[in-house]
Coordinates of C-alpha atoms in Angstrom, one line a residue:
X1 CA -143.2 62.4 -13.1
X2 CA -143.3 62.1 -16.5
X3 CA -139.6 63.7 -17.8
X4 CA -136.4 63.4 -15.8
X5 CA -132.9 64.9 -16.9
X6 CA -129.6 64.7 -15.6
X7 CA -126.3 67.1 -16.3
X8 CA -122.8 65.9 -15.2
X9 CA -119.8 67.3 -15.3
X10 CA -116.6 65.4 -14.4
X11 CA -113.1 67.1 -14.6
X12 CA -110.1 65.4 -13.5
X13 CA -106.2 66.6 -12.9
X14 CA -103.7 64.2 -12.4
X15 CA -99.8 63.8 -12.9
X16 CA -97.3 60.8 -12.8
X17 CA -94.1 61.8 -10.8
X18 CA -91.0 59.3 -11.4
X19 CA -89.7 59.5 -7.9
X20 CA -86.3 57.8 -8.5
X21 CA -83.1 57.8 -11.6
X22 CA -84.1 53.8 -12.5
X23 CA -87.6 54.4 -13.1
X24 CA -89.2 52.1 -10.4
X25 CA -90.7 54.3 -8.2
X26 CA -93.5 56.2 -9.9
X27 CA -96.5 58.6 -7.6
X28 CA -99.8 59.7 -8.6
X29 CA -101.4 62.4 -7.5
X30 CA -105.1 63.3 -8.7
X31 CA -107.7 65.4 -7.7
X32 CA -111.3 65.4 -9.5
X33 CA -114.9 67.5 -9.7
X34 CA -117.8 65.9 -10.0
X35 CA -121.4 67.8 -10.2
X36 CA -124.8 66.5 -11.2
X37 CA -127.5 68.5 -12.0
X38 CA -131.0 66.1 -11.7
X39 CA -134.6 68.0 -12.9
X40 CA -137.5 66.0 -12.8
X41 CA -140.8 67.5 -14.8
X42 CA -145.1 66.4 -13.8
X43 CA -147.2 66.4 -16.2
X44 CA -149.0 70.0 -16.1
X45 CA -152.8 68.5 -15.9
X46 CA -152.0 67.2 -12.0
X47 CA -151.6 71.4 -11.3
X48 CA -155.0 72.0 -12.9
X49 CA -158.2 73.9 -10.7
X50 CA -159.6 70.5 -9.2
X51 CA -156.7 68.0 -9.6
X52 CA -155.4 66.0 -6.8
X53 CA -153.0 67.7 -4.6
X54 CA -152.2 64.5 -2.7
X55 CA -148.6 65.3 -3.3
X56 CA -148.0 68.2 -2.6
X57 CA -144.4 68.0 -2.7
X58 CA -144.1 67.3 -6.2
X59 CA -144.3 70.5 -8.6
X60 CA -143.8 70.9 -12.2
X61 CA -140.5 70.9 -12.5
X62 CA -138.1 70.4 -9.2
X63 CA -134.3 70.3 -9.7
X64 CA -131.3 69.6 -7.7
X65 CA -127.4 70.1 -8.0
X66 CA -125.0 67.9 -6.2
X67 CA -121.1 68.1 -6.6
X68 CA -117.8 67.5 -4.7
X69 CA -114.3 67.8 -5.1
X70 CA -112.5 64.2 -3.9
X71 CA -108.6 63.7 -4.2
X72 CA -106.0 60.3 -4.8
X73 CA -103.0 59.2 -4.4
X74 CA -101.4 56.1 -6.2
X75 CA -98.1 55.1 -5.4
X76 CA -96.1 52.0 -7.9
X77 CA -93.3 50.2 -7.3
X78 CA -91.8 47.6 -10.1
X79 CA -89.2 45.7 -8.6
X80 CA -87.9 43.6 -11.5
X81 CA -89.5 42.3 -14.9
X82 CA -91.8 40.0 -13.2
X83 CA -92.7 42.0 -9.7
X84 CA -95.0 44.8 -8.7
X85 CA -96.4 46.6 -6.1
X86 CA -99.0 49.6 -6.1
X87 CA -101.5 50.7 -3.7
X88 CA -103.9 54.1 -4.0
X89 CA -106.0 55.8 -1.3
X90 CA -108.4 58.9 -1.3
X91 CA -112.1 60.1 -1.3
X92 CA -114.6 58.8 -3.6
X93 CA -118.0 60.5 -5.0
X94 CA -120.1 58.4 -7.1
X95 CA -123.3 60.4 -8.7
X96 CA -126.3 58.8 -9.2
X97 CA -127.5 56.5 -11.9
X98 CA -130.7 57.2 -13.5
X99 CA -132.9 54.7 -12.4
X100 CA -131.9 55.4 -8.8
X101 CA -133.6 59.4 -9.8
X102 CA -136.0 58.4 -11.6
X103 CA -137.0 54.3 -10.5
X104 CA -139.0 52.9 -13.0
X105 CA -141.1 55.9 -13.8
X106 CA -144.0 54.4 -12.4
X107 CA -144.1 53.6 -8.8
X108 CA -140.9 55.4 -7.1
X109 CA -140.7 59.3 -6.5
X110 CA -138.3 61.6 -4.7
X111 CA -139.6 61.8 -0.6
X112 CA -140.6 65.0 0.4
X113 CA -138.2 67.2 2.1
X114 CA -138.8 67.6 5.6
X115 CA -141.5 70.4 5.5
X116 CA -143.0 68.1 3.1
X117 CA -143.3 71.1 0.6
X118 CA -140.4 70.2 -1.8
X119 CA -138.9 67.1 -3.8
X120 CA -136.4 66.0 -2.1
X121 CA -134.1 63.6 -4.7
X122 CA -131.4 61.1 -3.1
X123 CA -127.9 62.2 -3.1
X124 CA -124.5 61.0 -4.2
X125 CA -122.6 58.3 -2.1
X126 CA -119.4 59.4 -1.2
X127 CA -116.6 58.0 1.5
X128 CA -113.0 56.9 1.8
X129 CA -111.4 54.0 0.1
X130 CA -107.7 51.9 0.1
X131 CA -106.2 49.2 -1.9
X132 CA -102.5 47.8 -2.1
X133 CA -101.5 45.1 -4.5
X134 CA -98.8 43.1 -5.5
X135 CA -98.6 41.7 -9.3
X136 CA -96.4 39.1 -11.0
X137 CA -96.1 37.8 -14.3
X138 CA -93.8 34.9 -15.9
X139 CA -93.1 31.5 -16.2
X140 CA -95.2 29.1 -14.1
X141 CA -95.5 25.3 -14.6
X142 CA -94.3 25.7 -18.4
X143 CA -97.3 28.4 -18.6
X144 CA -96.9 32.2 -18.9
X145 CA -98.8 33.2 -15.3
X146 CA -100.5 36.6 -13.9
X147 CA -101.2 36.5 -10.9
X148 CA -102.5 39.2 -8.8
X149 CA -103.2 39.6 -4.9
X150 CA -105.4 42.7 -3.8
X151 CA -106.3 43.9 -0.2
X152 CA -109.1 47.0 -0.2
X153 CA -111.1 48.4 2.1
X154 CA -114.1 51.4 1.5
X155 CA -115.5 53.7 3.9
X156 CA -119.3 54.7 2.9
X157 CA -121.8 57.2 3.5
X158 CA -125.2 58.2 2.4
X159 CA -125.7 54.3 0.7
X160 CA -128.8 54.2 -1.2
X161 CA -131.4 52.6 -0.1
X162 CA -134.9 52.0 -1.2
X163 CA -138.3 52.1 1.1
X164 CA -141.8 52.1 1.1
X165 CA -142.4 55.8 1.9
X166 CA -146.1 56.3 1.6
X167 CA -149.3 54.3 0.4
X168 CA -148.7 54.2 -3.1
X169 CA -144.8 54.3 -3.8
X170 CA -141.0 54.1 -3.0
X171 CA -138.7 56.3 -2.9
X172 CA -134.5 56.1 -2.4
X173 CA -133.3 57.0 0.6
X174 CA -130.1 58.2 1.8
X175 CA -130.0 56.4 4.9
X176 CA -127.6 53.9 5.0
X177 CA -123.5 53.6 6.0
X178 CA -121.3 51.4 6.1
X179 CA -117.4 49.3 6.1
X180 CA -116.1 46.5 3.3
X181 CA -112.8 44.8 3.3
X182 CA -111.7 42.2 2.3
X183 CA -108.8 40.3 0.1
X184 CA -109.1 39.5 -4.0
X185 CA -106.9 36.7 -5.8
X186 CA -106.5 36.9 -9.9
X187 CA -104.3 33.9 -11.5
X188 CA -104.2 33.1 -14.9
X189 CA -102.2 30.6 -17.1
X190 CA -101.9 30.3 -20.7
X191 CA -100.4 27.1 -22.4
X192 CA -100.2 26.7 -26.1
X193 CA -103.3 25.1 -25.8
X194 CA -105.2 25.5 -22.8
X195 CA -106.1 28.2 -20.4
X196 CA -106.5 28.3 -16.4
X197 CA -108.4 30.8 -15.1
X198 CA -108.7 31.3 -11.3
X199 CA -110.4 34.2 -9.1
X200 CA -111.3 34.3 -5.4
X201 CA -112.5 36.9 -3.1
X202 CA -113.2 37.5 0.6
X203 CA -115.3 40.6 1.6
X204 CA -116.3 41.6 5.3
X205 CA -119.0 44.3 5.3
X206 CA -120.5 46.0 8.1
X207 CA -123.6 48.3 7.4
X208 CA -125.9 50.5 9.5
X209 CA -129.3 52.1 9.1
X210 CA -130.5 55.2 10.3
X211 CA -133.1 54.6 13.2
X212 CA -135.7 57.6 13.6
X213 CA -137.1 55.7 16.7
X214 CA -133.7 56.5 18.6
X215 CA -134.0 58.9 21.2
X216 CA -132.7 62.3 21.2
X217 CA -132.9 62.4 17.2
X218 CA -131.6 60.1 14.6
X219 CA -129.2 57.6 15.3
X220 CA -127.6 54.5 12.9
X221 CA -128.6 50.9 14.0
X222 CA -126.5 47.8 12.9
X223 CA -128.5 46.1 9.9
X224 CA -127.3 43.4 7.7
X225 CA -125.5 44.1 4.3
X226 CA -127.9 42.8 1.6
X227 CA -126.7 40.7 -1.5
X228 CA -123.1 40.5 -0.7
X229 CA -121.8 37.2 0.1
X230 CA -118.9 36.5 2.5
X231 CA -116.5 34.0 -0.5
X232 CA -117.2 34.5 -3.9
X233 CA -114.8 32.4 -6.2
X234 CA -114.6 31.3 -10.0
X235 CA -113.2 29.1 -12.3
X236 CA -112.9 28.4 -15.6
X237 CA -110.4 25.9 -18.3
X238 CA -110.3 26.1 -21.6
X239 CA -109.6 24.2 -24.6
X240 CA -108.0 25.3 -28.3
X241 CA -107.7 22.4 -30.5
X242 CA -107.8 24.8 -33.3
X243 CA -107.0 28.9 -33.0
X244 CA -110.6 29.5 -34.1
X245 CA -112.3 27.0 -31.7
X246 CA -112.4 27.5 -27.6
X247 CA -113.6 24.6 -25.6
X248 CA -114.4 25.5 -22.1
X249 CA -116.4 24.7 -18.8
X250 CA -116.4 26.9 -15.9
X251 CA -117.9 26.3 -12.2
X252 CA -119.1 29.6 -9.9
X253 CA -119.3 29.6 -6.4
X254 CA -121.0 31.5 -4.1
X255 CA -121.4 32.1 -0.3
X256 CA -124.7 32.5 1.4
X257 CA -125.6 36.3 1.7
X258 CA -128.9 38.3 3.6

């Protein structure tokens, strides 16, 4: 490959519905299109009389078009000037990036399809996803506080994943699935001169692998989620002696992960 492109096209509808006479009830409804159109070009001298036709699969220009329609519902309730509650739920479709097309132009291609005649790029990740919240703000400890508390959970197929296919490159695969959940806490407090910043998060993942050993055809085969640790948490104070000066420190932490 020596030229990739990529088309997109995202259109989204949505609408804010005041479901009640004071205002504190609010639903929103939305429903989006998402399309990707990915063509990858091969330099014309590999097509010549007497070039290599190791792979066969790939020709001078190979394209493919990918596009779904996914829908969500958010529903808000604001119980007083501090309070707040929201939660959304739908269908997600998230197109690819560039370098999962194209890799790093060198040593990653599309697999061949299954004929092994034609290119056969990944495609999109899509699946089901869930979040409620709740949200306060005001007064805390002579600070002005936000605080937020989020539960979510995602539902995803056809995760990316990337393989040796053959001798001489990689190629992204469509083969994996999988569950995350988990709880995220957000405080912050702001005094005349000093700021508290807090964040914490839990996240339980489960993933699977497709298995073309199983038998009777393909089959998905408990694997461990990669790069994702278990707690995750940050924080960070800082100091204003002057409004144009911020003196701060900050400490990470982070949970073993595969």
């Amino acid at each position: 490959r020596n030229r990739y492109e990529q088309e997109m096209l995202n259109v989204q509808i949505q609408d804010t519905i005041t479901l009640d006479d004071k205002s504190s009830w609010y639903l929103t409804p939305a429903v989006k299109y998402n399309r990707s159109t990915i063509t990858g070009y091969s330099n014309g001298e590999r097509f010549a009389e007497g070039a290599d036709k190791a792979f066969s699969w790939i020709h001078p220009k190979d394209e493919q078009t990918d596009d779904k329609v996914t829908w969500q519902l958010a529903l808000k309730k604001q119980f007083d000037d501090n309070f707040t509650m929201r939660m959304t739920g739908g269908t997600y479709y998230r197109l690819l990036n560039m370098y999962e097309i194209a890799g790093d132009g060198a040593g990653i291609l599309p697999a061949p399809n299954k004929g092994g005649r034609e290119s056969s790029f990944p495609v999109p990740e899509e699946g089901k996803q869930f979040d409620i919240s709740a949200l306060w703000h005001g007064s805390t400890l002579g600070a002005y506080n936000k605080t937020s508390l989020t539960y979510f959970w995602r539902d995803s197929e056809n995760m990316l994943q990337l393989q040796r296919y053959g001798k001489d490159y990689w190629s992204y695969m469509n083969d994996n699935k999988g569950t995350a959940r988990g709880i995220e806490l957000q405080s912050n407090f702001n005094w005349n001169k000093f700021d508290l910043d807090l964040q914490a998060t839990y996240t339980k993942t489960k993933s699977k692998s497709r298995n073309s050993t199983s038998a009777g055809g393909f089959d998905y085969t408990d694997v461990w989620a990669t790069f994702q640790p278990e707690w995750e948490g940050n924080v960070r104070f800082t100091y204003r002696p002057v409004d144009t000066l911020d003196i701060f420190a900050e400490a990470h932490y982070t949970h073993m992960y595969y």
